[in-house]
Amino acid sequence: MKPATLKWNDARLRVNIKQTQGMVTRTVKPKPAIALPSLVFQRLLALAVISITAYCVADYPFARVLLTLLLTAYALCLIILPSIWLAAIPIILPMVNLAPWSGRFFLEDFDFFIWVTLASSLWHGDFSTSSRPRFALVPWLLVAFFLTTHCIATLRGLLPLAAVDANAFSSYYSHYNALRVSKALFWAVLLIPSVLSAFTLDRELARRQLVVGVAIGLIGMGVAVLWERGVLSDLIYGDSIYAKVQSLTDFSTDYRITALFSEMHTGGEAVDGYIALTWPFALALMVAARSRWEMGIGTIALSSGLYSALVTFSRGTYIAVGVSLLTFALLYAKRNIRSKVSGKDAWPIPIILLTVVGIGAMTYGKGGYYTLIAVLGIFGGAILLSFLKLLRRDLRAVLMAFLFLAGFALMMRGLLTSKWVSNGFAESLAISLPLALCLLFSGIFIGNRVREVFSLRELGISLTFAVTLIAVCVPALSSSYMKSRFTTTHDDFGGRFEHWQHAIGLMGSEWDILALGMGLGAFPRSYLWGNETEKSSIAALHEDDTNTYLRLSNSMDLAMGQRVNLEAGQPYKLSLEVKAKANNIGSLDISVCRRNIIVPWDSDCISTSRAVKEGQWQHLDWEFNIGNIGDGFRLGRRPLVLRLTHFVYNPQGVNNLPINFIDIDNIKLMDRYGEDHVTNGRFENGLDNWFPTSDHAHLPLHIKNLWVNVYFEQGLLGIIAFLALNLYVLTSGLRQALRGELFALTLLSSLMGFFSVGLIGTLYDVPRVIFLFFLLMFTLLAQDPAQLKLPRPRSHQKPNGNIGQSLARRGSFVQPRL
């Protein structure tokens, strides 16, 4: 007999129960489960949310037409297929971020898409308490407990209410920063009914939508990383193969990616947290792919995620990837690999794999990519040839010989033509011949051992993952920059530990603060006023009578910038009015640079420095020719940014000088035709179109630890609630993974990687990333039937079968399904 299946259509819940006994079939149709007044009220709320969204988009200072079109198309898709948001939101999250152009980072464009999603959820009646699935008592209480501490912390951070002025929603020192930080959890909680509805209505569809959406989003972030590192520009304009891959293979630079995450404008770990959350989905899509296009998306997403993780040059991200990979591999192997090889026969395999990695790193250091390709080709090819049972013995021998000779020749060429190390013929031969033989026989050994363990598909996935991992990791980890990073790990950790202690010390000893915390978003202003040795940098608007102007504090690297479009080789004139306070030290630095979020390329900058008189407004002009860093017709280049900095050099490398200010107003950037290329240069619209950045001084704005941050903002009750909820979710995920649920294992690996990044990153102050974290957490709970309370069908006869048991049987590792 088939279990009951839930099918929803707007306001009506139809439960079709078919019971077949011989030739008799009965179908029971219950009454509508959603009361009409409830649905009408929800739809009125949906229209109100859409109206608010439309008003905010109309007031948005950049790309209003584009946003309107995207949001309209998205809303139409949600009407047709309500659960499509599970794919759309993960794609939008890393790819749509207009804050560097709009200057708005409190209310972002991403929030508009969340609002439209909530409106769709209301329109389809997902918030009906009687006819929709909901969490069972224990998970509901844990979510409610943490949401309560979160709301209390929001109020503590928000109060006392400050005046709603030009700085209220443009400064991290504002009390309204509590709203910016708090919104992520609120959005995720409000989407819980949509999550439960989607996964109960069609669980397999919802799973594939989420996994494919996250994978595509990861690919989008990877494209942004390639653009940011100049890879796309090199591919278009490089005049040789080496020039075309120069940026792709440059792992010696100290530039660390930010992708399109504008939250990185003051440092932080937004990119790191996102990569840790998403890359396991690429691996899961490869494992459970049902078609070539799914396999292709998974493979590209995996390569994109691993490459992006490596070029963060963040040790915490490397640890996070390792933790999530270990979680995935161990639980997957425990459930799926029914090994016919005894432990005595299998123990050399891990040692062989580590040896191959060592050989790859050693030969890469002597011969570059040619030798690395040779190592991977010989080893991987030998595994594959020895694995294939259908090959005749003589044909296998011929192919092995050809593989050995081709790999040996390629390794010799890499060693003899290396630009890094001078290798003689005798030395190259002494290295290549034994290593090629070692790799060949190692591959044969592993191929024979895994022949009875893996299917051809599983072997292909494993080889693809291993080759991608080695090909990306070996060059990056062998770079001089990463070697220097690893050598400073101890000192860096000591500095972080002192910073955590200092943050806790800022809380004081009052019982209410220890119990309830300082409030969400309170750390930047607490650090600003509670630090005697190092001062934070400030950029804010001030008013004199009817005039509004920008005030910049002296800083090592705080800057206010605006993205501009300037034509190559053309003259421009920048004019502005400035005023310094008494006893001012330092100067006003002005630059136009090629940069994404933080840290420009020195060769792509032009700049000037001007002294500023104290006490009165003065007019400054700077005439310059943009030269070849202008836009011109070159594609794939980083944007041009006009930056203003009140720079004070301090040999100690910290901002411990007395705070002073320079006031700036009436900024114009005129071309030869008299057109102004600066928007809102008089600051009449607040800080719209202006975006602050801080390249290096990041500690004043971030605690740099997720757990310390939760304790600082929400106190003991908050950290207890946060730990309880997370432990409960992880325990539920572990049980599901041990039962063979691939999707649950993916989510569990994702969360484990995120928590690892949380050891060295705040993360809670990055709304988009922390929203994705909570969304995946609630999704993991929604996969466990024991955590759900499903609506009972209104029928005169109970269905023969158990929905929870039916759901639990799906998604086994034996035949991988999401």
JSON list of N, CA, C and O in Angstrom, two decimals, residues 287-315:
[
{"chain": "A", "resi": 287, "resn": "VAL", "atom": "N", "xyz": [28.11, 13.57, -6.79]},
{"chain": "A", "resi": 287, "resn": "VAL", "atom": "CA", "xyz": [27.82, 12.22, -6.33]},
{"chain": "A", "resi": 287, "resn": "VAL", "atom": "C", "xyz": [26.43, 11.77, -6.77]},
{"chain": "A", "resi": 287, "resn": "VAL", "atom": "O", "xyz": [26.22, 10.61, -7.15]},
{"chain": "A", "resi": 288, "resn": "ALA", "atom": "N", "xyz": [25.45, 12.70, -6.72]},
{"chain": "A", "resi": 288, "resn": "ALA", "atom": "CA", "xyz": [24.06, 12.32, -6.97]},
{"chain": "A", "resi": 288, "resn": "ALA", "atom": "C", "xyz": [23.57, 12.76, -8.34]},
{"chain": "A", "resi": 288, "resn": "ALA", "atom": "O", "xyz": [22.36, 12.74, -8.59]},
{"chain": "A", "resi": 289, "resn": "ALA", "atom": "N", "xyz": [24.46, 13.18, -9.24]},
{"chain": "A", "resi": 289, "resn": "ALA", "atom": "CA", "xyz": [24.04, 13.68, -10.55]},
{"chain": "A", "resi": 289, "resn": "ALA", "atom": "C", "xyz": [23.27, 12.62, -11.32]},
{"chain": "A", "resi": 289, "resn": "ALA", "atom": "O", "xyz": [23.68, 11.46, -11.39]},
{"chain": "A", "resi": 290, "resn": "ARG", "atom": "N", "xyz": [22.17, 13.05, -11.92]},
{"chain": "A", "resi": 290, "resn": "ARG", "atom": "CA", "xyz": [21.36, 12.14, -12.73]},
{"chain": "A", "resi": 290, "resn": "ARG", "atom": "C", "xyz": [21.55, 12.36, -14.23]},
{"chain": "A", "resi": 290, "resn": "ARG", "atom": "O", "xyz": [20.99, 11.63, -15.03]},
{"chain": "A", "resi": 291, "resn": "SER", "atom": "N", "xyz": [22.27, 13.41, -14.56]},
{"chain": "A", "resi": 291, "resn": "SER", "atom": "CA", "xyz": [22.46, 13.72, -15.98]},
{"chain": "A", "resi": 291, "resn": "SER", "atom": "C", "xyz": [23.84, 14.34, -16.15]},
{"chain": "A", "resi": 291, "resn": "SER", "atom": "O", "xyz": [24.52, 14.71, -15.18]},
{"chain": "A", "resi": 292, "resn": "ARG", "atom": "N", "xyz": [24.24, 14.47, -17.40]},
{"chain": "A", "resi": 292, "resn": "ARG", "atom": "CA", "xyz": [25.55, 15.04, -17.69]},
{"chain": "A", "resi": 292, "resn": "ARG", "atom": "C", "xyz": [25.63, 16.51, -17.29]},
{"chain": "A", "resi": 292, "resn": "ARG", "atom": "O", "xyz": [26.66, 16.97, -16.82]},
{"chain": "A", "resi": 293, "resn": "TRP", "atom": "N", "xyz": [24.53, 17.23, -17.48]},
{"chain": "A", "resi": 293, "resn": "TRP", "atom": "CA", "xyz": [24.59, 18.65, -17.14]},
{"chain": "A", "resi": 293, "resn": "TRP", "atom": "C", "xyz": [24.70, 18.85, -15.63]},
{"chain": "A", "resi": 293, "resn": "TRP", "atom": "O", "xyz": [25.38, 19.77, -15.17]},
{"chain": "A", "resi": 294, "resn": "GLU", "atom": "N", "xyz": [24.08, 17.99, -14.84]},
{"chain": "A", "resi": 294, "resn": "GLU", "atom": "CA", "xyz": [24.25, 18.08, -13.39]},
{"chain": "A", "resi": 294, "resn": "GLU", "atom": "C", "xyz": [25.68, 17.74, -13.00]},
{"chain": "A", "resi": 294, "resn": "GLU", "atom": "O", "xyz": [26.28, 18.39, -12.13]},
{"chain": "A", "resi": 295, "resn": "MET", "atom": "N", "xyz": [26.24, 16.71, -13.63]},
{"chain": "A", "resi": 295, "resn": "MET", "atom": "CA", "xyz": [27.63, 16.36, -13.36]},
{"chain": "A", "resi": 295, "resn": "MET", "atom": "C", "xyz": [28.55, 17.51, -13.76]},
{"chain": "A", "resi": 295, "resn": "MET", "atom": "O", "xyz": [29.51, 17.83, -13.05]},
{"chain": "A", "resi": 296, "resn": "GLY", "atom": "N", "xyz": [28.26, 18.15, -14.89]},
{"chain": "A", "resi": 296, "resn": "GLY", "atom": "CA", "xyz": [29.08, 19.27, -15.33]},
{"chain": "A", "resi": 296, "resn": "GLY", "atom": "C", "xyz": [29.00, 20.44, -14.37]},
{"chain": "A", "resi": 296, "resn": "GLY", "atom": "O", "xyz": [30.03, 21.05, -14.03]},
{"chain": "A", "resi": 297, "resn": "ILE", "atom": "N", "xyz": [27.79, 20.77, -13.92]},
{"chain": "A", "resi": 297, "resn": "ILE", "atom": "CA", "xyz": [27.64, 21.87, -12.95]},
{"chain": "A", "resi": 297, "resn": "ILE", "atom": "C", "xyz": [28.39, 21.54, -11.67]},
{"chain": "A", "resi": 297, "resn": "ILE", "atom": "O", "xyz": [29.08, 22.40, -11.09]},
{"chain": "A", "resi": 298, "resn": "GLY", "atom": "N", "xyz": [28.25, 20.31, -11.19]},
{"chain": "A", "resi": 298, "resn": "GLY", "atom": "CA", "xyz": [28.94, 19.92, -9.97]},
{"chain": "A", "resi": 298, "resn": "GLY", "atom": "C", "xyz": [30.45, 20.01, -10.09]},
{"chain": "A", "resi": 298, "resn": "GLY", "atom": "O", "xyz": [31.14, 20.50, -9.19]},
{"chain": "A", "resi": 299, "resn": "THR", "atom": "N", "xyz": [31.00, 19.54, -11.22]},
{"chain": "A", "resi": 299, "resn": "THR", "atom": "CA", "xyz": [32.45, 19.56, -11.42]},
{"chain": "A", "resi": 299, "resn": "THR", "atom": "C", "xyz": [32.97, 20.99, -11.50]},
{"chain": "A", "resi": 299, "resn": "THR", "atom": "O", "xyz": [33.98, 21.33, -10.88]},
{"chain": "A", "resi": 300, "resn": "ILE", "atom": "N", "xyz": [32.28, 21.84, -12.26]},
{"chain": "A", "resi": 300, "resn": "ILE", "atom": "CA", "xyz": [32.70, 23.24, -12.38]},
{"chain": "A", "resi": 300, "resn": "ILE", "atom": "C", "xyz": [32.58, 23.95, -11.04]},
{"chain": "A", "resi": 300, "resn": "ILE", "atom": "O", "xyz": [33.46, 24.72, -10.63]},
{"chain": "A", "resi": 301, "resn": "ALA", "atom": "N", "xyz": [31.49, 23.68, -10.33]},
{"chain": "A", "resi": 301, "resn": "ALA", "atom": "CA", "xyz": [31.30, 24.32, -9.02]},
{"chain": "A", "resi": 301, "resn": "ALA", "atom": "C", "xyz": [32.37, 23.88, -8.03]},
{"chain": "A", "resi": 301, "resn": "ALA", "atom": "O", "xyz": [32.87, 24.68, -7.23]},
{"chain": "A", "resi": 302, "resn": "LEU", "atom": "N", "xyz": [32.72, 22.59, -8.07]},
{"chain": "A", "resi": 302, "resn": "LEU", "atom": "CA", "xyz": [33.77, 22.09, -7.17]},
{"chain": "A", "resi": 302, "resn": "LEU", "atom": "C", "xyz": [35.10, 22.76, -7.47]},
{"chain": "A", "resi": 302, "resn": "LEU", "atom": "O", "xyz": [35.80, 23.22, -6.55]},
{"chain": "A", "resi": 303, "resn": "SER", "atom": "N", "xyz": [35.48, 22.84, -8.73]},
{"chain": "A", "resi": 303, "resn": "SER", "atom": "CA", "xyz": [36.73, 23.51, -9.10]},
{"chain": "A", "resi": 303, "resn": "SER", "atom": "C", "xyz": [36.69, 24.97, -8.71]},
{"chain": "A", "resi": 303, "resn": "SER", "atom": "O", "xyz": [37.68, 25.52, -8.19]},
{"chain": "A", "resi": 304, "resn": "SER", "atom": "N", "xyz": [35.56, 25.61, -8.94]},
{"chain": "A", "resi": 304, "resn": "SER", "atom": "CA", "xyz": [35.39, 27.02, -8.59]},
{"chain": "A", "resi": 304, "resn": "SER", "atom": "C", "xyz": [35.54, 27.24, -7.10]},
{"chain": "A", "resi": 304, "resn": "SER", "atom": "O", "xyz": [36.23, 28.16, -6.65]},
{"chain": "A", "resi": 305, "resn": "GLY", "atom": "N", "xyz": [34.88, 26.38, -6.30]},
{"chain": "A", "resi": 305, "resn": "GLY", "atom": "CA", "xyz": [34.94, 26.54, -4.86]},
{"chain": "A", "resi": 305, "resn": "GLY", "atom": "C", "xyz": [36.32, 26.31, -4.30]},
{"chain": "A", "resi": 305, "resn": "GLY", "atom": "O", "xyz": [36.78, 27.07, -3.43]},
{"chain": "A", "resi": 306, "resn": "LEU", "atom": "N", "xyz": [37.01, 25.26, -4.78]},
{"chain": "A", "resi": 306, "resn": "LEU", "atom": "CA", "xyz": [38.35, 24.97, -4.27]},
{"chain": "A", "resi": 306, "resn": "LEU", "atom": "C", "xyz": [39.34, 26.07, -4.67]},
{"chain": "A", "resi": 306, "resn": "LEU", "atom": "O", "xyz": [40.17, 26.50, -3.85]},
{"chain": "A", "resi": 307, "resn": "TYR", "atom": "N", "xyz": [39.26, 26.53, -5.91]},
{"chain": "A", "resi": 307, "resn": "TYR", "atom": "CA", "xyz": [40.17, 27.59, -6.34]},
{"chain": "A", "resi": 307, "resn": "TYR", "atom": "C", "xyz": [39.91, 28.87, -5.54]},
{"chain": "A", "resi": 307, "resn": "TYR", "atom": "O", "xyz": [40.86, 29.52, -5.07]},
{"chain": "A", "resi": 308, "resn": "SER", "atom": "N", "xyz": [38.65, 29.21, -5.35]},
{"chain": "A", "resi": 308, "resn": "SER", "atom": "CA", "xyz": [38.32, 30.41, -4.59]},
{"chain": "A", "resi": 308, "resn": "SER", "atom": "C", "xyz": [38.79, 30.29, -3.14]},
{"chain": "A", "resi": 308, "resn": "SER", "atom": "O", "xyz": [39.29, 31.26, -2.55]},
{"chain": "A", "resi": 309, "resn": "ALA", "atom": "N", "xyz": [38.62, 29.10, -2.56]},
{"chain": "A", "resi": 309, "resn": "ALA", "atom": "CA", "xyz": [39.08, 28.90, -1.18]},
{"chain": "A", "resi": 309, "resn": "ALA", "atom": "C", "xyz": [40.58, 29.11, -1.07]},
{"chain": "A", "resi": 309, "resn": "ALA", "atom": "O", "xyz": [41.07, 29.73, -0.11]},
{"chain": "A", "resi": 310, "resn": "LEU", "atom": "N", "xyz": [41.34, 28.62, -2.03]},
{"chain": "A", "resi": 310, "resn": "LEU", "atom": "CA", "xyz": [42.79, 28.72, -1.96]},
{"chain": "A", "resi": 310, "resn": "LEU", "atom": "C", "xyz": [43.27, 30.16, -2.12]},
{"chain": "A", "resi": 310, "resn": "LEU", "atom": "O", "xyz": [44.20, 30.58, -1.45]},
{"chain": "A", "resi": 311, "resn": "VAL", "atom": "N", "xyz": [42.63, 30.93, -3.02]},
{"chain": "A", "resi": 311, "resn": "VAL", "atom": "CA", "xyz": [43.10, 32.30, -3.24]},
{"chain": "A", "resi": 311, "resn": "VAL", "atom": "C", "xyz": [42.55, 33.27, -2.21]},
{"chain": "A", "resi": 311, "resn": "VAL", "atom": "O", "xyz": [42.78, 34.48, -2.32]},
{"chain": "A", "resi": 312, "resn": "THR", "atom": "N", "xyz": [41.80, 32.77, -1.22]},
{"chain": "A", "resi": 312, "resn": "THR", "atom": "CA", "xyz": [41.57, 33.63, -0.04]},
{"chain": "A", "resi": 312, "resn": "THR", "atom": "C", "xyz": [42.86, 33.77, 0.76]},
{"chain": "A", "resi": 312, "resn": "THR", "atom": "O", "xyz": [43.01, 34.71, 1.54]},
{"chain": "A", "resi": 313, "resn": "PHE", "atom": "N", "xyz": [43.77, 32.79, 0.60]},
{"chain": "A", "resi": 313, "resn": "PHE", "atom": "CA", "xyz": [45.02, 32.73, 1.37]},
{"chain": "A", "resi": 313, "resn": "PHE", "atom": "C", "xyz": [44.74, 32.82, 2.86]},
{"chain": "A", "resi": 313, "resn": "PHE", "atom": "O", "xyz": [45.50, 33.42, 3.62]},
{"chain": "A", "resi": 314, "resn": "SER", "atom": "N", "xyz": [43.64, 32.23, 3.25]},
{"chain": "A", "resi": 314, "resn": "SER", "atom": "CA", "xyz": [43.22, 32.25, 4.65]},
{"chain": "A", "resi": 314, "resn": "SER", "atom": "C", "xyz": [43.41, 30.86, 5.25]},
{"chain": "A", "resi": 314, "resn": "SER", "atom": "O", "xyz": [42.83, 29.88, 4.75]},
{"chain": "A", "resi": 315, "resn": "ARG", "atom": "N", "xyz": [44.19, 30.78, 6.30]},
{"chain": "A", "resi": 315, "resn": "ARG", "atom": "CA", "xyz": [44.42, 29.50, 6.94]},
{"chain": "A", "resi": 315, "resn": "ARG", "atom": "C", "xyz": [43.14, 28.93, 7.54]},
{"chain": "A", "resi": 315, "resn": "ARG", "atom": "O", "xyz": [42.91, 27.73, 7.55]}
]
